[in-house]
Amino acid sequence: MQVCMTNCPTLIVMVGLPARGKTYISKKLTRYLNWIGVPTKEFNVGQYRRDLVKKYKSFEFFLPDNEEGLKIRKQCALAALNDVRQYLSEENGHVAVFDATNTTRERRETIYKFGEENGYKTFFVESVCVDPEVIAANIVQVKLGSPDYVDCSNDEATEDFMKRIECYKNSYETLDETLDKDLSYIKIMDVGRSYLVNRVMDHIQSRIVYYLMNIHVTPRSIYLCRHGESELNLKGRIGGDPGLSVRGKEFAKSLAQFINEQNIKDLKVWTSQMKRTIQTAEALGVPYEQWKVLNEIDAGVCEEMTYEEIQENYPLEFALRDQDKYRYRYPKGESYEDLVQRLEPVIMELERQENVLVICHQAVMRCLLAYFLDKPAEQLPYLKCPLHTVLKLTPVAYGCKVESIFLNVEAVNTHRDKPEPKLERKTRSQETAGQPGEGN
Amino acid sequence: MGQRRRGSSPVTAVVITVVKKTPHLWWEIDLTDSSLFFSEKCSIWGLEELKYSSSSGRVCMTNCPTLIVMVGLPARGKTYISKKLTRYLNWIGVPTKEFNVGQYRRDLVKKYKSFEFFLPDNEEGLKIRKQCALAALNDVRQYLSEENGHVAVFDATNTTRERRETIYKFGEENGYKTFFVESVCVDPEVIAANIVQVKLGSPDYVDCSNDEATEDFMKRIECYKNSYETLDETLDKDLSYIKIMDVGRSYLVNRVMDHIQSRIVYYLMNIHVTPRSIYLCRHGESELNLKGRIGGDPGLSVRGKEFAKSLAQFINEQNIKDLKVWTSQMKRTIQTAEALGVPYEQWKVLNEIDAGVCEEMTYEEIQENYPLEFALRDQDKYRYRYPKGESYEDLVQRLEPVIMELERQENVLVICHQAVMRCLLAYFLDKPAEQLPYLKCPLHTVLKLTPVAYGCKVESIFLNVEAVNTHRDKPEPKLERKTRSQETAGQPGEGN
């Protein structure tokens, strides 16, 4: 149970010239809010324009005196706002991120009124950047590959896009400390060098500001892996605080070698406070930090049992867990949902950091991975995180590149897929016996 | 750097060492591993190593110390912010100390005469004030470089760029990261309220009437105004700072360098000065309380249910505006809240400390079954972690979001548990870690906390429903060495 984030829905309105990172921020913020359990959706007006105007011709569409263009763009904005209204007022969305340039005070006024009429709190996020290198890099990262420029060379695309930016510049009215003093907003300057924050109204806005102030765009990679195979893994038992098995120790050495070969600049290493991750980190021979919140999910009364023993001793619990693995809480233990809440500071610190290796546990790794790969709650508990495999995550464009590196030391498989829904009703003995081949 | 201790001496010798140095316990010696590896749950680290790795698993806050420099005209809340921030940082485990230059001045110039001391052309005054600033900086250096402090808060006006330059250089010379916190406010009502709250009672004005004091103080502010150079977006673009405007209406944040600065900014952006009260209480007496057993998830006893009704009545009588009610996710707090008949929010992080293997035991049973654990807990109750359970130190870490949200909120009633309540209370009353686990939080008693001046007023209201006493004081240190049986029997009157 988190703090009640919003009494009324929140409308986040992006503001800024093209290539200032609005869509990057929208997507990242949406991903974060969904992960912490706040239903959020982004609405990219450019996408509405692409759906309406099938083929993009040139920057001339965006000229301030292009009547036809203006008409279409306004139509798209209104269509997007309509979908926002449906999401927030009819579909139980909590936060909508309205991603468009919104560079004039007049446009923002329209959106603010829309928010007021519908009972939404409006929060503006403006990105201001004048550094030509940053803008050029953005264009390379996300514009050259845009559907708008699918038939252009890179040079043609860049030239057209720079002219597109010019179309907006004359009418651009940045959020002003005096003129906009009654609005709630954050103004992000130079990719996070400084921020101006005005009238934060509630908890969710405070969390959004904190998150936006911690993210950065410096290239780096995050390495996620589990501890080496443990003694309890070998016995098919869950939880506990066992040490590494022989193969687990081999993995630790392989991990050390792998890390050395990767030649990572200023790598930070994090572990949990359980023996198996600490022993794994020890083999690396570098300083590491222990986080209690990285400890494996607490299986409560089921700690150190095998799945068979759980099914035998707690058949109801066993069945309930398979029904809703994300929300299911072990008696006297935790749920994946609880895990996400305790891992939030880890995610926040991962956002602040650069190169990090996190040596953790199966359920914990699933939660972290779901954050980076934007996997919803239903899929999270079934993400594959096998032992002795490092996942290297590298942010790229609007998402994350994943490389999976198996370090060539065998280990048991601890993964349980979501059981198939049972097609026919079975007798009780058939169900608990777990007969294969009959819809199990 | 960050090396783990490895023992090569015989096991028994190592065990004695551990017991002496590491009261916080949940250790295992891996006898199958010839390198004699310790589970890192025990805190063998000296403070030096804490800077690289934290045994309680927090992010390493600072590689080098942080010097926070307050900036602003008088009566802009600098000391209020300094003290509050210092309290928060210490509570989350970052050793922090504030250095108020005005206090140095009061110590040097025994008797304050008038605002004329602060006139910009008063040579004598300027000399003394500079001397005080340097003395304070010297103490900062001693605290951060010799006494293992992590953060120092330098509380003075620091209103000229020149003065800030001096301090910044001082920070650089000593290897500190400098972070400026400026408070800018032009609202005359806010300034007048500040003067009433904290200036009229100042030692400077002990012999003055309120009107005399206010008049003098307003002239004191004037002395600074002409030379005031606020932090500027362009001129100061390379400094790390937060500029707080109009008591938190807006903020300008520039060049946040590391984790601790990020946390400081987040904290400063969440605090407010709107008058309100925080009510803390425990659940009603539970069935396990009656049996002298700790933890578990029991329901309320008969008297506990009575308390819940009394609490509902008390809350009604208080007539509190927009009261929020929070509970844990354990039955006994939820049942207590149910009696109030108002909406409430459940926080899992408000659950009682997890006593691990000792859950649902009596203290006698713990002493019998885990005598070593029992003794270790009394040695360092704050850091001691129950096997498969938690420590008070862990509790503080998981309660930090509660504190942050309490800062954001206004009137709140938190129905929680003994150890949890001790942690929250220690934050509001600035109690150090050694005292925290022994704070008195009896059942059926509401503590009403109201921020006032630089601190917190506490009213304790016993709701007149009897309950068992669950408090254990810190045992007296044993004066003589006892036989083992004498110790475990817990004889009263013999230093227990």
XYZ file of C-alpha atoms in Angstrom, chain B residues 66-383:
318
model
C 30.193 18.061 2.493
C 30.147 21.673 3.612
C 26.679 23.169 3.446
C 26.746 26.968 3.444
C 23.588 28.858 4.339
C 22.940 32.155 2.545
C 20.365 34.828 3.253
C 19.321 37.960 5.100
C 18.437 37.673 8.781
C 15.038 36.150 9.584
C 14.880 34.124 6.363
C 14.861 30.756 8.101
C 18.555 29.874 7.760
C 18.908 28.563 11.297
C 15.551 26.812 11.079
C 16.706 25.041 7.925
C 20.178 24.333 9.359
C 18.829 22.699 12.483
C 16.152 20.729 10.657
C 18.519 19.498 7.990
C 21.112 18.548 10.613
C 18.481 16.625 12.541
C 17.335 14.760 9.413
C 20.846 13.859 8.258
C 21.852 12.576 11.676
C 18.658 10.527 11.876
C 19.351 8.801 8.556
C 22.861 8.067 9.800
C 24.980 10.821 8.242
C 27.050 12.465 11.023
C 26.185 16.141 10.691
C 26.802 19.203 12.824
C 25.720 22.799 12.494
C 27.938 25.787 13.204
C 26.022 28.967 13.940
C 28.283 31.985 13.608
C 25.847 34.131 15.577
C 26.460 31.823 18.503
C 30.199 32.316 18.191
C 29.559 36.058 18.223
C 27.430 35.793 21.360
C 30.173 33.794 23.065
C 32.784 36.402 22.179
C 30.816 39.632 22.677
C 29.115 38.842 25.946
C 26.461 41.515 25.766
C 24.610 42.536 22.632
C 24.024 46.270 22.543
C 22.202 47.160 19.350
C 21.938 46.787 15.586
C 24.841 49.247 15.298
C 27.179 46.317 15.776
C 26.132 45.211 12.285
C 26.545 48.538 10.506
C 28.675 48.028 7.381
C 31.124 50.744 8.454
C 31.585 49.514 12.016
C 35.250 48.460 11.866
C 35.262 46.869 15.277
C 32.101 44.941 14.496
C 33.434 43.728 11.168
C 36.640 42.553 12.774
C 34.808 40.556 15.424
C 32.378 39.070 12.930
C 35.208 37.933 10.666
C 37.011 36.450 13.642
C 33.882 34.488 14.552
C 33.418 33.196 11.029
C 37.022 31.982 10.977
C 36.672 30.368 14.384
C 33.569 28.569 13.192
C 35.320 27.433 10.007
C 38.172 26.136 12.097
C 35.734 24.055 14.107
C 34.180 22.864 10.854
C 37.578 21.699 9.724
C 38.148 19.879 12.960
C 34.739 18.196 12.777
C 35.016 17.089 9.154
C 38.717 16.272 8.954
C 39.531 15.050 12.444
C 36.303 13.949 14.085
C 34.827 11.903 11.220
C 31.941 14.232 10.599
C 30.405 13.792 7.151
C 28.456 17.042 6.794
C 28.924 20.465 8.368
C 26.266 23.166 8.081
C 27.787 26.631 8.183
C 24.960 28.868 9.362
C 25.573 32.581 8.751
C 24.268 35.260 6.395
C 27.098 34.780 3.849
C 25.374 37.424 1.791
C 28.363 38.694 -0.198
C 30.017 36.882 -3.061
C 33.362 37.690 -1.477
C 32.490 35.904 1.759
C 31.179 32.882 -0.138
C 34.370 32.820 -2.208
C 36.428 32.669 0.986
C 34.374 29.774 2.287
C 34.455 27.945 -1.033
C 38.257 28.201 -1.113
C 38.372 26.912 2.432
C 36.297 23.938 1.306
C 38.525 23.259 -1.680
C 41.722 23.450 0.390
C 40.349 20.850 2.753
C 38.818 18.523 0.191
C 35.181 19.296 1.000
C 32.329 19.543 -1.478
C 30.547 22.839 -0.945
C 26.790 23.176 -1.362
C 25.009 26.503 -0.844
C 21.482 26.783 0.525
C 19.982 30.227 0.058
C 16.669 31.357 1.445
C 15.109 34.329 -0.310
C 11.944 35.895 1.010
C 10.369 39.324 0.565
C 7.000 38.659 2.154
C 6.844 41.027 5.176
C 4.336 38.797 6.947
C 6.667 35.801 6.850
C 9.562 37.885 8.133
C 7.452 39.359 10.921
C 6.307 35.879 11.941
C 9.899 34.637 12.023
C 10.921 37.510 14.238
C 8.141 36.695 16.679
C 8.912 32.958 16.671
C 12.665 32.982 17.104
C 14.123 36.450 17.485
C 12.155 37.975 20.352
C 13.302 35.138 22.586
C 16.918 35.379 21.474
C 19.621 35.998 24.108
C 20.363 39.221 22.188
C 17.026 40.687 23.246
C 16.647 39.303 26.732
C 16.356 42.781 28.280
C 14.155 44.342 25.629
C 10.465 44.649 25.134
C 9.023 42.982 22.061
C 8.597 46.274 20.265
C 12.156 47.362 21.003
C 13.483 44.022 19.856
C 11.486 44.055 16.634
C 12.555 47.579 15.825
C 16.200 46.815 16.438
C 16.040 43.605 14.435
C 14.465 45.293 11.422
C 17.370 47.745 11.438
C 19.754 44.824 11.688
C 18.295 43.380 8.518
C 18.764 46.736 6.808
C 22.495 46.612 7.590
C 22.846 43.631 5.292
C 20.575 44.660 2.467
C 22.883 46.994 0.600
C 25.688 44.513 0.254
C 23.444 41.494 -0.363
C 24.419 39.576 -3.503
C 21.951 36.811 -4.085
C 23.109 33.615 -5.845
C 22.968 34.427 -9.523
C 22.174 32.022 -12.346
C 24.991 33.414 -14.467
C 27.641 34.674 -12.049
C 27.359 31.603 -9.832
C 26.694 29.032 -12.513
C 29.614 26.851 -11.461
C 28.549 26.539 -7.846
C 26.321 23.814 -6.436
C 23.319 25.309 -4.722
C 19.629 25.422 -4.063
C 17.833 28.732 -3.813
C 14.606 28.495 -1.850
C 12.124 31.221 -2.691
C 9.214 32.360 -0.575
C 9.367 29.541 1.944
C 9.231 26.869 -0.724
C 6.975 28.250 -3.402
C 9.804 27.763 -5.879
C 13.373 26.504 -6.010
C 16.357 27.015 -8.256
C 18.706 24.042 -8.146
C 22.131 24.164 -9.753
C 24.770 21.459 -10.266
C 23.802 18.785 -7.791
C 27.044 16.812 -7.528
C 26.308 13.622 -5.649
C 23.873 11.459 -3.724
C 23.922 13.395 -0.479
C 23.279 16.695 -2.248
C 20.416 15.070 -4.135
C 18.894 13.839 -0.864
C 19.371 17.248 0.755
C 17.604 18.943 -2.151
C 14.739 16.437 -2.010
C 14.364 16.984 1.739
C 14.469 20.770 1.510
C 11.851 20.686 -1.225
C 9.467 18.691 0.941
C 9.541 20.596 4.218
C 7.110 23.414 4.971
C 6.266 25.745 7.818
C 2.471 25.544 7.828
C 1.350 25.039 11.431
C 0.153 21.520 12.123
C 0.418 18.675 14.612
C 1.583 15.091 14.314
C -0.033 12.539 16.588
C 1.899 9.354 17.328
C 0.533 6.390 19.198
C 0.792 2.623 19.305
C -1.971 0.144 18.546
C -4.210 -0.791 21.442
C -2.936 -3.473 23.803
C -2.724 -6.778 21.935
C -3.262 -10.391 22.965
C 0.473 -11.024 22.748
C 1.244 -7.905 24.800
C -0.849 -9.483 27.549
C 1.300 -12.613 27.415
C 4.535 -10.632 27.412
C 5.384 -11.871 23.921
C 7.029 -9.744 21.247
C 6.080 -9.327 17.597
C 3.617 -11.560 15.806
C 0.369 -10.347 14.270
C -2.163 -10.586 17.081
C -5.478 -8.830 17.459
C -6.437 -6.381 20.172
C -7.182 -7.453 23.712
C -10.355 -6.287 25.447
C -8.535 -3.278 26.856
C -6.970 -2.651 23.462
C -10.408 -2.370 21.928
C -11.408 0.026 24.699
C -8.405 2.144 23.865
C -9.431 2.227 20.222
C -12.783 3.676 21.255
C -11.103 6.198 23.545
C -8.817 7.178 20.711
C -11.815 7.787 18.465
C -13.339 10.002 21.112
C -10.084 11.871 21.682
C -9.644 12.510 17.983
C -13.170 13.818 17.671
C -12.690 16.176 20.600
C -9.458 17.522 19.162
C -11.408 18.687 16.119
C -8.413 18.389 13.848
C -8.580 19.893 10.393
C -8.176 17.392 7.538
C -6.569 14.706 9.692
C -4.822 11.907 7.809
C -4.634 8.553 9.585
C -1.880 6.050 8.857
C -1.459 2.503 10.170
C 0.864 -0.410 9.513
C -0.361 -3.565 7.779
C -0.592 -5.508 11.013
C -3.922 -6.411 12.517
C -3.490 -4.559 15.765
C -2.990 -1.130 14.217
C -5.702 -1.684 11.635
C -8.185 -2.739 14.301
C -7.304 0.362 16.268
C -7.873 2.611 13.253
C -11.144 0.908 12.386
C -12.668 2.271 15.569
C -12.072 5.819 14.349
C -14.564 5.436 11.548
C -12.509 7.518 9.119
C -10.472 6.569 6.050
C -6.918 5.488 6.813
C -3.878 4.413 4.813
C -1.879 1.303 5.527
C 1.894 1.402 5.166
C 3.823 -1.856 5.193
C 6.942 0.052 6.228
C 5.173 0.997 9.473
C 5.134 -2.687 10.502
C 6.869 -3.464 13.793
C 10.528 -4.420 13.862
C 10.974 -7.990 12.663
C 12.369 -10.026 15.535
C 13.292 -12.890 13.213
C 13.847 -16.115 15.136
C 12.680 -14.408 18.333
C 9.221 -13.538 17.028
C 6.429 -14.245 19.527
C 8.851 -15.145 22.320
C 8.920 -13.641 25.783
C 12.111 -11.901 26.866
C 12.681 -14.784 29.281
C 12.429 -17.290 26.452
C 14.863 -15.260 24.349
C 17.305 -15.090 27.219
C 16.973 -18.844 27.699
C 17.196 -19.916 24.064
C 19.499 -17.230 22.718
C 21.536 -15.966 25.681
C 24.305 -14.607 23.501
C 21.865 -12.728 21.270
C 20.099 -11.395 24.332
C 23.336 -10.023 25.754
C 24.480 -8.583 22.463
C 21.215 -6.749 22.010
C 21.625 -5.007 25.317
C 25.164 -4.040 24.353
C 24.115 -2.119 21.254
C 20.381 -2.151 20.927
C 20.397 0.289 18.029
C 22.582 -1.731 15.693
